[in-house]
CSV table of C-alpha atoms in Angstrom, one decimal:
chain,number,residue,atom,x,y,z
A,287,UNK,CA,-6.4,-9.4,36.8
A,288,UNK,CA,-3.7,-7.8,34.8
A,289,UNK,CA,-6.0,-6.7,31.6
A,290,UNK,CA,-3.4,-4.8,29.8
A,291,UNK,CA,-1.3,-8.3,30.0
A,292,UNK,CA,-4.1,-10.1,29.4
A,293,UNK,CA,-4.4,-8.5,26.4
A,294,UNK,CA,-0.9,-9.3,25.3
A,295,UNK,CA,-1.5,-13.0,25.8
A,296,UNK,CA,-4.8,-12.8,23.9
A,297,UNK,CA,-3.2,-11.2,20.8
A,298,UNK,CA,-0.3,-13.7,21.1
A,299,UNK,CA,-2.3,-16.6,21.3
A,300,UNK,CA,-4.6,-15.7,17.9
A,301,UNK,CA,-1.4,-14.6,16.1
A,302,UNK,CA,0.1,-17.8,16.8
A,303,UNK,CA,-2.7,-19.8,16.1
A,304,UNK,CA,-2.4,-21.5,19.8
A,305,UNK,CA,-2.1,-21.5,23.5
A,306,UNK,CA,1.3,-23.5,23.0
A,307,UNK,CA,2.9,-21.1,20.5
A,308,UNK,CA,1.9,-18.0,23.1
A,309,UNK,CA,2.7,-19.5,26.0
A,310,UNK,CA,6.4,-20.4,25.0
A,311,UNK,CA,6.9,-16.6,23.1
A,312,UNK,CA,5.6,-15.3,26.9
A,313,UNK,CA,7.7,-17.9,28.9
A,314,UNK,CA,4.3,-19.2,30.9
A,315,UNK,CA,2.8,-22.7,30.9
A,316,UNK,CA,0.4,-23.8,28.0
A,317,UNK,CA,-1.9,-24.5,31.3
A,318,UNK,CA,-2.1,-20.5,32.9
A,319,UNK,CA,-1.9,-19.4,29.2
A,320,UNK,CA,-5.6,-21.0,28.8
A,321,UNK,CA,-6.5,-20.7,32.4
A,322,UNK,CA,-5.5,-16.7,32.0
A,323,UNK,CA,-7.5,-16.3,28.8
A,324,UNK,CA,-10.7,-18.1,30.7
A,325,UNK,CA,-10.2,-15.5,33.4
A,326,UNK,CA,-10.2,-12.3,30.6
A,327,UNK,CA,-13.5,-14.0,28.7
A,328,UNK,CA,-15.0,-14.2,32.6
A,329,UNK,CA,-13.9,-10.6,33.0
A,330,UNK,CA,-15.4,-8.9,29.7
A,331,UNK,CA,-18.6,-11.2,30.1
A,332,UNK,CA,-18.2,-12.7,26.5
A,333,UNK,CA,-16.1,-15.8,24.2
A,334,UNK,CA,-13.7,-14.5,22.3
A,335,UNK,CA,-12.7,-18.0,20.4
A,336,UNK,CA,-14.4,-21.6,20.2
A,337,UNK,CA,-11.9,-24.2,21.2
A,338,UNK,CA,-12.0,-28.0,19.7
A,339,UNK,CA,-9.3,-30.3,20.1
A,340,UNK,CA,-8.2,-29.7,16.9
A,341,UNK,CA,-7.5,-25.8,16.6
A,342,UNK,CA,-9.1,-22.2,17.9
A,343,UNK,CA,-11.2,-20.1,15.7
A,344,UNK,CA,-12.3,-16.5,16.7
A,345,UNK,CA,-15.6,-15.3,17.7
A,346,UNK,CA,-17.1,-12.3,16.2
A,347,UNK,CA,-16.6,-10.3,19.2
A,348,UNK,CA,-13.0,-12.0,19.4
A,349,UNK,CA,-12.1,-10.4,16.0
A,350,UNK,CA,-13.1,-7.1,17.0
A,351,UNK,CA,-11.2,-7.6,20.3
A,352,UNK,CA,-8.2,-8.7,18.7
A,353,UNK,CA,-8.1,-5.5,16.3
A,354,UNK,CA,-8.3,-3.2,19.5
A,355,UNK,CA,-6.0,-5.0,21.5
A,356,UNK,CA,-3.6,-4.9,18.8
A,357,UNK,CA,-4.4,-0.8,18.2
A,358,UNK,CA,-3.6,-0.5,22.4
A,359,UNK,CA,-0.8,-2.4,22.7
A,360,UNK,CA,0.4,-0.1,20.1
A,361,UNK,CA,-0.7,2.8,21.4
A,362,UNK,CA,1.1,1.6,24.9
A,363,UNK,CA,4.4,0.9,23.1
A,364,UNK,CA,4.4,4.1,21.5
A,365,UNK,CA,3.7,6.0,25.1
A,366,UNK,CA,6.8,3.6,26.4
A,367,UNK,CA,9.0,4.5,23.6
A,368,UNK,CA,7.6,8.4,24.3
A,369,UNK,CA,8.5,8.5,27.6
A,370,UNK,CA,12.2,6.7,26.8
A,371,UNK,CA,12.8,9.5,24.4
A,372,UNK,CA,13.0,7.3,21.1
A,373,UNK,CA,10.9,9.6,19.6
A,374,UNK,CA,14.1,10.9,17.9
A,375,UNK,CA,15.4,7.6,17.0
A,376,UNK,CA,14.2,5.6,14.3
A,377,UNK,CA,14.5,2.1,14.7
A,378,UNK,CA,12.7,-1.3,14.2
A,379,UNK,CA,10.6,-3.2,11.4
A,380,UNK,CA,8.7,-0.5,9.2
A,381,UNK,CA,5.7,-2.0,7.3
A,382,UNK,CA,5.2,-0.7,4.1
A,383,UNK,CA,2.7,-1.5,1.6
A,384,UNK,CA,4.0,-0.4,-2.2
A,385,UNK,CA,2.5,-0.3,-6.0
A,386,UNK,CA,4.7,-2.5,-7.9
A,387,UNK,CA,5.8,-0.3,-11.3
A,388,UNK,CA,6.0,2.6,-8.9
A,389,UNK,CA,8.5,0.6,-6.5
A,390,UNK,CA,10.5,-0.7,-9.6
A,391,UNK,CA,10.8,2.3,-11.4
A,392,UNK,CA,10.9,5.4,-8.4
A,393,UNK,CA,11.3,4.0,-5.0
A,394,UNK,CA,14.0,1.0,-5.2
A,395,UNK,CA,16.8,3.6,-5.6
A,396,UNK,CA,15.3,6.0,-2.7
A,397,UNK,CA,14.3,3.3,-0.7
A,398,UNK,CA,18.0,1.6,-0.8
A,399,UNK,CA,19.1,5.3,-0.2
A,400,UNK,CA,17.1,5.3,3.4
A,401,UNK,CA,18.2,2.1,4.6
A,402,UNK,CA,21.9,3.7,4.2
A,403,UNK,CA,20.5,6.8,5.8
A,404,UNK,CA,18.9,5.1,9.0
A,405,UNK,CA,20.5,2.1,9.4
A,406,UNK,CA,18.5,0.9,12.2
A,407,UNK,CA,15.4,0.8,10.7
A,408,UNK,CA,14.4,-3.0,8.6
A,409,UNK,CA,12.0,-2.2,5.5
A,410,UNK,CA,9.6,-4.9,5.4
A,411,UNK,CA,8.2,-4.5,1.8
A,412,UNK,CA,5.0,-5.6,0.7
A,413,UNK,CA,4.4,-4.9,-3.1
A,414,UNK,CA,0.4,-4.1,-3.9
A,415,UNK,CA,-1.1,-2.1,-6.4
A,416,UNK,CA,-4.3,-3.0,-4.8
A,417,UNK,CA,-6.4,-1.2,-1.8
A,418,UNK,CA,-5.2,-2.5,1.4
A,419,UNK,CA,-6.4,-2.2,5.1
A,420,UNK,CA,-3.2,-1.0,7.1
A,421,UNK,CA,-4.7,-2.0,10.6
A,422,UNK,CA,-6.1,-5.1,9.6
A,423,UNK,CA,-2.7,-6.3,7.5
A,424,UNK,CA,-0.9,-4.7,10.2
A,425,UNK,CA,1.2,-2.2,8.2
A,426,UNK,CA,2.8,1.1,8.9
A,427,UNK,CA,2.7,2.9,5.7
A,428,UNK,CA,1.0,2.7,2.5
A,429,UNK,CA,2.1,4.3,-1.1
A,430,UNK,CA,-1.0,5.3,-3.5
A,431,UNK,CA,-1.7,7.1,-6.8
A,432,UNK,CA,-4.5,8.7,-7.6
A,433,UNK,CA,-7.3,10.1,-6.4
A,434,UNK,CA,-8.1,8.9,-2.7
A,435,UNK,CA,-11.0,7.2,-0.9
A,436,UNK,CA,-12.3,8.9,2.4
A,437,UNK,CA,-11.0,7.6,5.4
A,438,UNK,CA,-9.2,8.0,8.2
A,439,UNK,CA,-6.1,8.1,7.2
A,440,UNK,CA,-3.3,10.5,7.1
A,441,UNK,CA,-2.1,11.3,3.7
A,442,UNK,CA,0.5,13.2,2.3
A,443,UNK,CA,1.5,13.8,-0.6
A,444,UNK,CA,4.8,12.9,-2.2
A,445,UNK,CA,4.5,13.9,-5.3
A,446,UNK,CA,2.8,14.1,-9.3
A,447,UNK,CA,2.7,12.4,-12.1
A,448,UNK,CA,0.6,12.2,-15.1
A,449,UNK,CA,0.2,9.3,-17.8
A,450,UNK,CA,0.9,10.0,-21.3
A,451,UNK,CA,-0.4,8.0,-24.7
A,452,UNK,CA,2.8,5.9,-26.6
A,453,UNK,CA,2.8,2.9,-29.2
A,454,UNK,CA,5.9,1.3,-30.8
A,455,UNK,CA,7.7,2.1,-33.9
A,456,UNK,CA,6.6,-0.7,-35.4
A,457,UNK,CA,3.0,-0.6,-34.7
A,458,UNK,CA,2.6,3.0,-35.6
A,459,UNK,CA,4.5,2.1,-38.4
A,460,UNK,CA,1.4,-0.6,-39.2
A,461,UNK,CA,-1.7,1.2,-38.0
A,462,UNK,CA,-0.3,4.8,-38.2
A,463,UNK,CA,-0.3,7.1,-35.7
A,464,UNK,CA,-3.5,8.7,-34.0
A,465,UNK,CA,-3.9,12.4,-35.0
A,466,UNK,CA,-7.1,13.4,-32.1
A,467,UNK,CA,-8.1,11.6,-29.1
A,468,UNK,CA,-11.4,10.5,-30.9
A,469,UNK,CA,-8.8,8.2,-33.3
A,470,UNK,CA,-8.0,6.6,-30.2
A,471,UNK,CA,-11.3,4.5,-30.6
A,472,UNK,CA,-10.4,3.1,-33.9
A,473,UNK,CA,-6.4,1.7,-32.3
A,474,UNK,CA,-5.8,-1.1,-30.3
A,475,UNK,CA,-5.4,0.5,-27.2
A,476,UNK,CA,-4.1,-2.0,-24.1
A,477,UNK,CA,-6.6,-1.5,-21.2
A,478,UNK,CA,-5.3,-0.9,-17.3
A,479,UNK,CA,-8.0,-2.8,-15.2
A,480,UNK,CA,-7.5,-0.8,-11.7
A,481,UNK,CA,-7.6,2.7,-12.8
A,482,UNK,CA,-11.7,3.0,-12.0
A,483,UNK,CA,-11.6,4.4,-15.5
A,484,UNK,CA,-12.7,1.0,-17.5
A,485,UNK,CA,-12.9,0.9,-21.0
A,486,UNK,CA,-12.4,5.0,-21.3
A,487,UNK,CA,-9.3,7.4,-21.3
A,488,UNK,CA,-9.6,10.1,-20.3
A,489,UNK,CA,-7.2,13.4,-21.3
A,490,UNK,CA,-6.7,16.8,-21.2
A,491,UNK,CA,-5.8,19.1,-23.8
A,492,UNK,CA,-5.9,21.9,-26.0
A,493,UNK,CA,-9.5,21.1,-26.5
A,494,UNK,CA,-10.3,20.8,-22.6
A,495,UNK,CA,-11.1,17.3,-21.3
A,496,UNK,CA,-12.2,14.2,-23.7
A,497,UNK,CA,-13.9,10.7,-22.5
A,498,UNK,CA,-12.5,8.2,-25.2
A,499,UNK,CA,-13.6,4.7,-25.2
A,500,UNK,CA,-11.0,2.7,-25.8
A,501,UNK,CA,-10.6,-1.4,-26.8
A,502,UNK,CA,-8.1,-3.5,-27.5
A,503,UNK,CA,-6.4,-7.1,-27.3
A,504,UNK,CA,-5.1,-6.7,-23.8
A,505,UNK,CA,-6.0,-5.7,-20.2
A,506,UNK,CA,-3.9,-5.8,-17.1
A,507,UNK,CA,-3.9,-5.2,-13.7
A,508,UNK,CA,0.1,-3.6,-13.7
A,509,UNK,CA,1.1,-1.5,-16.3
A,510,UNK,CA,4.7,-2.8,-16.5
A,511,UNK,CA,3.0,-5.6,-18.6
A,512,UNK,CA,0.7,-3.5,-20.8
A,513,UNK,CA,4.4,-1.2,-21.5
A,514,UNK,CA,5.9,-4.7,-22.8
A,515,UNK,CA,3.0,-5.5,-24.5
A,516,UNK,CA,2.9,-2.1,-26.4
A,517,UNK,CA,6.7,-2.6,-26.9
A,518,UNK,CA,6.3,-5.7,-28.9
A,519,UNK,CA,3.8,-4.1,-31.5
A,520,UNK,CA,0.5,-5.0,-29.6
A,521,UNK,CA,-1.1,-1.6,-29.3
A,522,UNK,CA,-1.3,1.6,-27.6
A,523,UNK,CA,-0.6,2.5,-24.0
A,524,UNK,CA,-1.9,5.2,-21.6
A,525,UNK,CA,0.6,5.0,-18.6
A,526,UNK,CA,2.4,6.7,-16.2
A,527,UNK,CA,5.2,9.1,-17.2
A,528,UNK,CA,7.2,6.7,-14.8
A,529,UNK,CA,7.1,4.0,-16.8
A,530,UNK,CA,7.3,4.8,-19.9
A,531,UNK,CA,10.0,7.3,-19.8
A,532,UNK,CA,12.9,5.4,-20.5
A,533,UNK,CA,11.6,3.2,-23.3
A,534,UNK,CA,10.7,6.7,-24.8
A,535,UNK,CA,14.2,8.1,-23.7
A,536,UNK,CA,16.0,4.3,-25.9
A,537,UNK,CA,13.4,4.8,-28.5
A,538,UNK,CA,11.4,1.7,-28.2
A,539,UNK,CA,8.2,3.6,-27.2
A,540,UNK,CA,6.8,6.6,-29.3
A,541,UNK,CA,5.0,9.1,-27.6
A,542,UNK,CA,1.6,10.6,-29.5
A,543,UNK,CA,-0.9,12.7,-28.7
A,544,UNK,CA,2.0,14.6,-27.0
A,545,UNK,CA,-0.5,17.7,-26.6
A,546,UNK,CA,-2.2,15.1,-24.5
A,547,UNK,CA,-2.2,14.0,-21.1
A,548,UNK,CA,-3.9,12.9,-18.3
A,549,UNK,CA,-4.7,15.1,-15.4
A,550,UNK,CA,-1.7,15.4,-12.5
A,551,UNK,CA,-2.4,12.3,-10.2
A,552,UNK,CA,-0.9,13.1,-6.7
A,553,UNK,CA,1.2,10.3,-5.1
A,554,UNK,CA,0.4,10.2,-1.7
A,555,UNK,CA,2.2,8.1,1.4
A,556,UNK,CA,-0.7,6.8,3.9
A,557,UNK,CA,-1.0,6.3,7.1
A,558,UNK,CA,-2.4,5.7,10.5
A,559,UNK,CA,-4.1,8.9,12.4
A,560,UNK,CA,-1.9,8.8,15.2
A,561,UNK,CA,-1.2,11.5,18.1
A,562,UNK,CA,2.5,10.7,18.3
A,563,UNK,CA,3.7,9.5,14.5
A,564,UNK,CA,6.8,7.3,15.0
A,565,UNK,CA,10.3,8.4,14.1
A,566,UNK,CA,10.4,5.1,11.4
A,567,UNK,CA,7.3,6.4,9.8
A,568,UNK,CA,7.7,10.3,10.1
A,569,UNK,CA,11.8,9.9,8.5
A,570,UNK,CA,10.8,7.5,6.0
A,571,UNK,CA,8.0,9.6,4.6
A,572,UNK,CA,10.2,13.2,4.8
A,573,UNK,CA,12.9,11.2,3.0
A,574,UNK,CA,10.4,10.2,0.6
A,575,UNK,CA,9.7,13.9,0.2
A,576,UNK,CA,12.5,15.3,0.0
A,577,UNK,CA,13.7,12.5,-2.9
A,578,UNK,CA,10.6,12.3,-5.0
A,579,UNK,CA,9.0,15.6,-5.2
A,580,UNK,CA,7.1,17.4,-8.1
């Protein structure tokens, strides 16, 4: 038996759901795709799915399988494109995984810029300001701010920013504006949900660092809508120089506190440990570089 083949078929017949859908992408009969699969689960001793009449489902060991077989035929495709020398050439579908105001606001320009630059290569976008697993969503590349989990993961850092403390004319205006960190307390102050800070901001200033808590009439999980939000009047915003500059730049945001920051928060593209990086993933990310750094 052919295993690495085997393999092939396997992965083709979970990612389209059924031995019909992988046997016409592989050009076989629906009969040798299942007769073939049969002969692997024979081979390795073990089921890797439960078969009804109905639809397949994946065994425990089959997921597992599934995730390695994907990793190797990656790893084979890579050696093929190795040994073809198209190491040097960037081409195909690059995955990429992206946080939303951070795409909008940085990366739609420099990303529109590298599809100019490498015209063979198709972005495939997904926007996320939320943790993902690249293997198991079967990305190439993932953009992050702040501070990292341990992993195994490459990262590498693109660049900086830090998040700065802004209301609207109008509220400051109502509620005046806050003269220390501590007068933060006593503001409405519009709470970002996935910043692993909760209800507390914290900033560094003259006076070293401060832990404020911090409450108010709105949290999010993007801070796009806690800057509209704080542009209509409804409080105060701690947010990302990159999203708040321009209001600040037209006026409709007020920076305060400006003697107050948050620490720099690296912005960091992740991905794969791999022997051999890709020419997609390794251009993309020097591009990113070289367009976006501190």
């Amino acid at each position: 038996m052919n295993l690495f083949a085997a393999m092939k078929l396997y992965v083709a017949v979970v990612d389209g759901g059924s031995f019909a859908a992988a046997a016409d992408k592989l050009g076989m009969s629906r009969a040798m795709a299942s007769k073939q699969i049969q002969k692997l689960e024979e081979h390795l001793g073990t089921r890797l799915l439960n078969r009804t009449t109905r639809r397949l489902s994946l065994t425990e060991t089959g997921r597992e399988f599934h995730q390695r077989s994907i990793q190797i035929i990656g790893d084979v495709d890579e050696a093929e494109q190795i040994a073809g020398q198209m190491t040097n050439k960037p081409q195909g579908v690059l995955k990429v995984t992206i946080p939303l105001s951070y795409g909008q606001h940085r990366l739609a320009a420099v990303i529109g810029d590298y599809t100019q630059a490498y015209p063979q290569v198709q972005l495939d976008i997904s926007v996320s300001d939320r943790k993902v697993d690249l293997i198991e969503d079967g990305l190439d590349l993932a953009i992050r701010i702040g501070a990292l989990p341990e992993s195994d993961l490459i990262a590498r850092k693109i660049s900086g920013v830090r998040s700065i403390v802004c209301a609207a004319p109008a509220y400051l205006a109502r509620h005046g504006a806050p003269q220390t960190p501590a007068d933060l307390s006593r503001h409405a102050c519009l709470g970002y949900t996935l910043s692993g800070s909760g209800a507390n901001w914290r900033l560094e200033g003259p006076g070293g660092q401060v832990i404020v808590p911090i409450d108010g009439p709105i949290r999010a999980d993007n801070g796009d809508i806690l800057r509209l939000a704080a542009i209509k009047g409804a409080g105060i915003v701690f947010q990302p120089q990159f999203i708040v500059d321009d209001d600040i730049a037209a006026g409709t945001l007020v920076r305060v506190l400006p003697d107050w920051q948050s620490a720099q928060l690296g912005i960091y593209a992740l991905y794969p440990s791999r022997k051999h990086l890709s020419a997609k993933v390794r251009t993309f990310v020097d591009f990113l570089v070289a367009q976006l750094k501190a």
